[in-house]
mmCIF file of C-alpha atoms in Angstrom:
data_model
loop_
_atom_site.group_PDB
_atom_site.id
_atom_site.type_symbol
_atom_site.label_atom_id
_atom_site.label_comp_id
_atom_site.label_asym_id
_atom_site.label_seq_id
_atom_site.Cartn_x
_atom_site.Cartn_y
_atom_site.Cartn_z
ATOM 1 C CA UNK W 164 118.539 -73.134 21.579
ATOM 2 C CA UNK W 165 115.686 -75.519 20.800
ATOM 3 C CA UNK W 166 112.375 -74.510 19.213
ATOM 4 C CA UNK W 167 109.420 -74.178 21.561
ATOM 5 C CA UNK W 168 107.753 -77.554 22.169
ATOM 6 C CA UNK W 169 110.704 -79.774 21.135
ATOM 7 C CA UNK W 170 112.742 -81.655 23.710
ATOM 8 C CA UNK W 171 116.331 -82.784 23.366
ATOM 9 C CA UNK W 172 115.696 -86.380 24.449
ATOM 10 C CA UNK W 173 116.265 -88.376 21.273
ATOM 11 C CA UNK W 174 114.161 -91.332 22.426
ATOM 12 C CA UNK W 175 111.103 -89.327 23.418
ATOM 13 C CA UNK W 176 107.799 -89.992 21.693
ATOM 14 C CA UNK W 177 107.820 -86.462 20.314
ATOM 15 C CA UNK W 178 111.216 -86.878 18.643
ATOM 16 C CA UNK W 179 110.341 -90.314 17.258
ATOM 17 C CA UNK W 180 107.154 -88.906 15.783
ATOM 18 C CA UNK W 181 108.938 -85.838 14.385
ATOM 19 C CA UNK W 182 111.654 -87.917 12.693
ATOM 20 C CA UNK W 183 109.169 -90.336 11.143
ATOM 21 C CA UNK W 184 106.841 -87.542 10.061
ATOM 22 C CA UNK W 185 109.620 -85.559 8.367
ATOM 23 C CA UNK W 186 110.923 -88.693 6.615
ATOM 24 C CA UNK W 187 107.427 -89.519 5.396
ATOM 25 C CA UNK W 188 106.879 -85.966 4.158
ATOM 26 C CA UNK W 189 110.197 -86.056 2.318
ATOM 27 C CA UNK W 190 109.203 -89.297 0.600
ATOM 28 C CA UNK W 191 105.924 -87.689 -0.524
ATOM 29 C CA UNK W 192 107.678 -84.609 -1.852
ATOM 30 C CA UNK W 193 107.124 -84.005 -5.536
ATOM 31 C CA UNK W 194 107.929 -80.985 -7.678
ATOM 32 C CA UNK W 195 105.155 -78.479 -7.048
ATOM 33 C CA UNK W 196 103.179 -77.409 -10.087
ATOM 34 C CA UNK W 197 102.724 -73.696 -10.665
ATOM 35 C CA UNK W 198 99.007 -73.745 -9.915
ATOM 36 C CA UNK W 199 97.187 -76.228 -7.725
ATOM 37 C CA UNK W 200 93.543 -77.068 -8.210
ATOM 38 C CA UNK W 201 91.246 -77.481 -5.234
ATOM 39 C CA UNK W 202 91.300 -81.259 -5.699
ATOM 40 C CA UNK W 203 95.106 -81.344 -5.682
ATOM 41 C CA UNK W 204 95.225 -79.252 -2.495
ATOM 42 C CA UNK W 205 92.711 -81.588 -0.805
ATOM 43 C CA UNK W 206 94.652 -84.663 -1.927
ATOM 44 C CA UNK W 207 97.903 -83.190 -0.610
ATOM 45 C CA UNK W 208 96.239 -82.353 2.716
ATOM 46 C CA UNK W 209 94.873 -85.889 2.948
ATOM 47 C CA UNK W 210 98.347 -87.359 2.309
ATOM 48 C CA UNK W 211 99.816 -85.140 5.048
ATOM 49 C CA UNK W 212 97.072 -86.203 7.453
ATOM 50 C CA UNK W 213 97.695 -89.880 6.724
ATOM 51 C CA UNK W 214 101.452 -89.363 7.127
ATOM 52 C CA UNK W 215 100.885 -87.703 10.506
ATOM 53 C CA UNK W 216 98.669 -90.519 11.786
ATOM 54 C CA UNK W 217 101.002 -93.187 10.403
ATOM 55 C CA UNK W 218 104.015 -91.564 12.060
ATOM 56 C CA UNK W 219 102.186 -91.118 15.354
ATOM 57 C CA UNK W 220 101.052 -94.749 15.472
ATOM 58 C CA UNK W 221 104.551 -95.989 14.553
ATOM 59 C CA UNK W 222 106.163 -93.809 17.227
ATOM 60 C CA UNK W 223 103.921 -95.395 19.867
ATOM 61 C CA UNK W 224 104.361 -98.894 18.451
ATOM 62 C CA UNK W 225 102.131 -101.861 19.051
ATOM 63 C CA UNK W 226 101.901 -101.301 22.826
ATOM 64 C CA UNK W 227 98.575 -99.499 22.527
ATOM 65 C CA UNK W 228 95.339 -100.820 21.062
ATOM 66 C CA UNK W 229 94.548 -97.525 19.312
ATOM 67 C CA UNK W 230 97.897 -97.528 17.480
ATOM 68 C CA UNK W 231 97.426 -101.148 16.353
ATOM 69 C CA UNK W 232 93.906 -100.327 15.133
ATOM 70 C CA UNK W 233 95.088 -97.194 13.336
ATOM 71 C CA UNK W 234 97.972 -98.999 11.600
ATOM 72 C CA UNK W 235 95.620 -101.817 10.596
ATOM 73 C CA UNK W 236 93.132 -99.305 9.168
ATOM 74 C CA UNK W 237 95.812 -97.425 7.225
ATOM 75 C CA UNK W 238 97.304 -100.644 5.803
ATOM 76 C CA UNK W 239 93.892 -101.901 4.709
ATOM 77 C CA UNK W 240 93.076 -98.530 3.179
ATOM 78 C CA UNK W 241 96.277 -98.627 1.126
ATOM 79 C CA UNK W 242 95.512 -102.175 -0.064
ATOM 80 C CA UNK W 243 91.910 -101.257 -0.910
ATOM 81 C CA UNK W 244 92.978 -98.207 -2.909
ATOM 82 C CA UNK W 245 95.532 -100.278 -4.833
ATOM 83 C CA UNK W 246 92.897 -102.873 -5.700
ATOM 84 C CA UNK W 247 90.396 -100.211 -6.768
ATOM 85 C CA UNK W 248 92.984 -98.505 -9.004
ATOM 86 C CA UNK W 249 93.704 -101.797 -10.748
ATOM 87 C CA UNK W 250 90.020 -102.605 -11.302
ATOM 88 C CA UNK W 251 88.751 -99.289 -12.562
ATOM 89 C CA UNK W 252 91.147 -96.383 -12.832
ATOM 90 C CA UNK W 253 88.474 -93.793 -13.705
ATOM 91 C CA UNK W 254 85.673 -94.966 -11.431
ATOM 92 C CA UNK W 255 85.307 -93.450 -7.976
ATOM 93 C CA UNK W 256 83.267 -95.090 -5.243
ATOM 94 C CA UNK W 257 80.851 -93.276 -2.986
ATOM 95 C CA UNK W 258 80.950 -93.840 0.733
ATOM 96 C CA UNK W 259 77.593 -94.380 2.349
ATOM 97 C CA UNK W 260 77.351 -93.295 5.953
ATOM 98 C CA UNK W 261 74.728 -95.251 7.830
ATOM 99 C CA UNK W 262 73.336 -94.410 11.205
ATOM 100 C CA UNK W 263 72.557 -97.631 13.072
ATOM 101 C CA UNK W 264 70.841 -96.053 16.024
ATOM 102 C CA UNK W 265 68.254 -93.353 15.485
ATOM 103 C CA UNK W 266 68.437 -90.356 17.754
ATOM 104 C CA UNK W 267 71.371 -89.216 19.806
ATOM 105 C CA UNK W 268 74.171 -91.652 20.651
ATOM 106 C CA UNK W 269 75.325 -92.058 24.207
ATOM 107 C CA UNK W 270 78.617 -90.470 25.201
ATOM 108 C CA UNK W 271 80.284 -93.871 25.496
ATOM 109 C CA UNK W 272 79.289 -94.818 21.953
ATOM 110 C CA UNK W 273 80.563 -91.478 20.676
ATOM 111 C CA UNK W 274 83.873 -92.029 22.467
ATOM 112 C CA UNK W 275 84.150 -95.542 21.033
ATOM 113 C CA UNK W 276 83.733 -94.073 17.546
ATOM 114 C CA UNK W 277 86.432 -91.438 18.107
ATOM 115 C CA UNK W 278 89.206 -93.675 19.461
ATOM 116 C CA UNK W 279 90.669 -96.106 16.901
ATOM 117 C CA UNK W 280 89.867 -99.651 18.003
ATOM 118 C CA UNK W 281 87.521 -98.381 20.712
ATOM 119 C CA UNK W 282 84.552 -100.444 19.568
ATOM 120 C CA UNK W 283 86.028 -103.633 21.039
ATOM 121 C CA UNK W 284 87.301 -102.269 24.386
ATOM 122 C CA UNK W 285 85.700 -102.432 27.793
ATOM 123 C CA UNK W 286 85.075 -99.127 29.561
ATOM 124 C CA UNK W 287 88.235 -99.146 31.702
ATOM 125 C CA UNK W 288 90.540 -99.839 28.748
ATOM 126 C CA UNK W 289 88.616 -97.362 26.604
ATOM 127 C CA UNK W 290 89.245 -94.533 29.073
ATOM 128 C CA UNK W 291 92.927 -95.443 29.429
ATOM 129 C CA UNK W 292 93.433 -95.645 25.652
ATOM 130 C CA UNK W 293 91.519 -92.386 25.183
ATOM 131 C CA UNK W 294 93.807 -90.568 27.602
ATOM 132 C CA UNK W 295 96.901 -91.886 25.829
ATOM 133 C CA UNK W 296 95.443 -91.104 22.400
ATOM 134 C CA UNK W 297 94.715 -87.516 23.460
ATOM 135 C CA UNK W 298 98.281 -87.005 24.712
ATOM 136 C CA UNK W 299 99.625 -88.357 21.419
ATOM 137 C CA UNK W 300 97.329 -86.064 19.433
ATOM 138 C CA UNK W 301 98.548 -83.121 21.528
ATOM 139 C CA UNK W 302 102.136 -84.149 20.777
ATOM 140 C CA UNK W 303 101.265 -84.386 17.097
ATOM 141 C CA UNK W 304 99.854 -80.854 17.139
ATOM 142 C CA UNK W 305 102.936 -79.458 18.930
ATOM 143 C CA UNK W 306 105.344 -81.084 16.468
ATOM 144 C CA UNK W 307 103.372 -79.981 13.429
ATOM 145 C CA UNK W 308 103.073 -76.439 14.826
ATOM 146 C CA UNK W 309 106.835 -76.324 15.433
ATOM 147 C CA UNK W 310 107.496 -77.512 11.877
ATOM 148 C CA UNK W 311 105.081 -74.969 10.454
ATOM 149 C CA UNK W 312 106.648 -72.175 12.514
ATOM 150 C CA UNK W 313 110.181 -73.117 11.442
ATOM 151 C CA UNK W 314 109.334 -73.421 7.742
ATOM 152 C CA UNK W 315 107.224 -70.270 7.594
ATOM 153 C CA UNK W 316 110.177 -68.053 8.574
#
């Protein structure tokens, strides 16, 4: 009997994502301290989120523009954090969010901001990549829900 939401096809996107995600989580696993501060809980949640996105983009591969953009962003983020740790271990940088266009953004601009790599796509490709990205996010949610259900028992 298989858990709800998991298929038996070993080459399906869902299974590829699940395998990669579990392997990544196992690599992150450290002995848990007795009490976790709020900062440690946030950092752990951020690492899980990055692992989920990394696994999802790897499961899709380089066939999709959003997965290439997401992998590129995650690789650059890792390099940037390594450089910043070497330069100043105690100094944290603040991110400044700038709003280029005053007022409300159009729906297309909002969609371009949501889909990784969407800023460089034409409208037809943007809609196609958005549809694929949404199905992959839904798969990600199903796999993570199945894992949470199985480990909470």
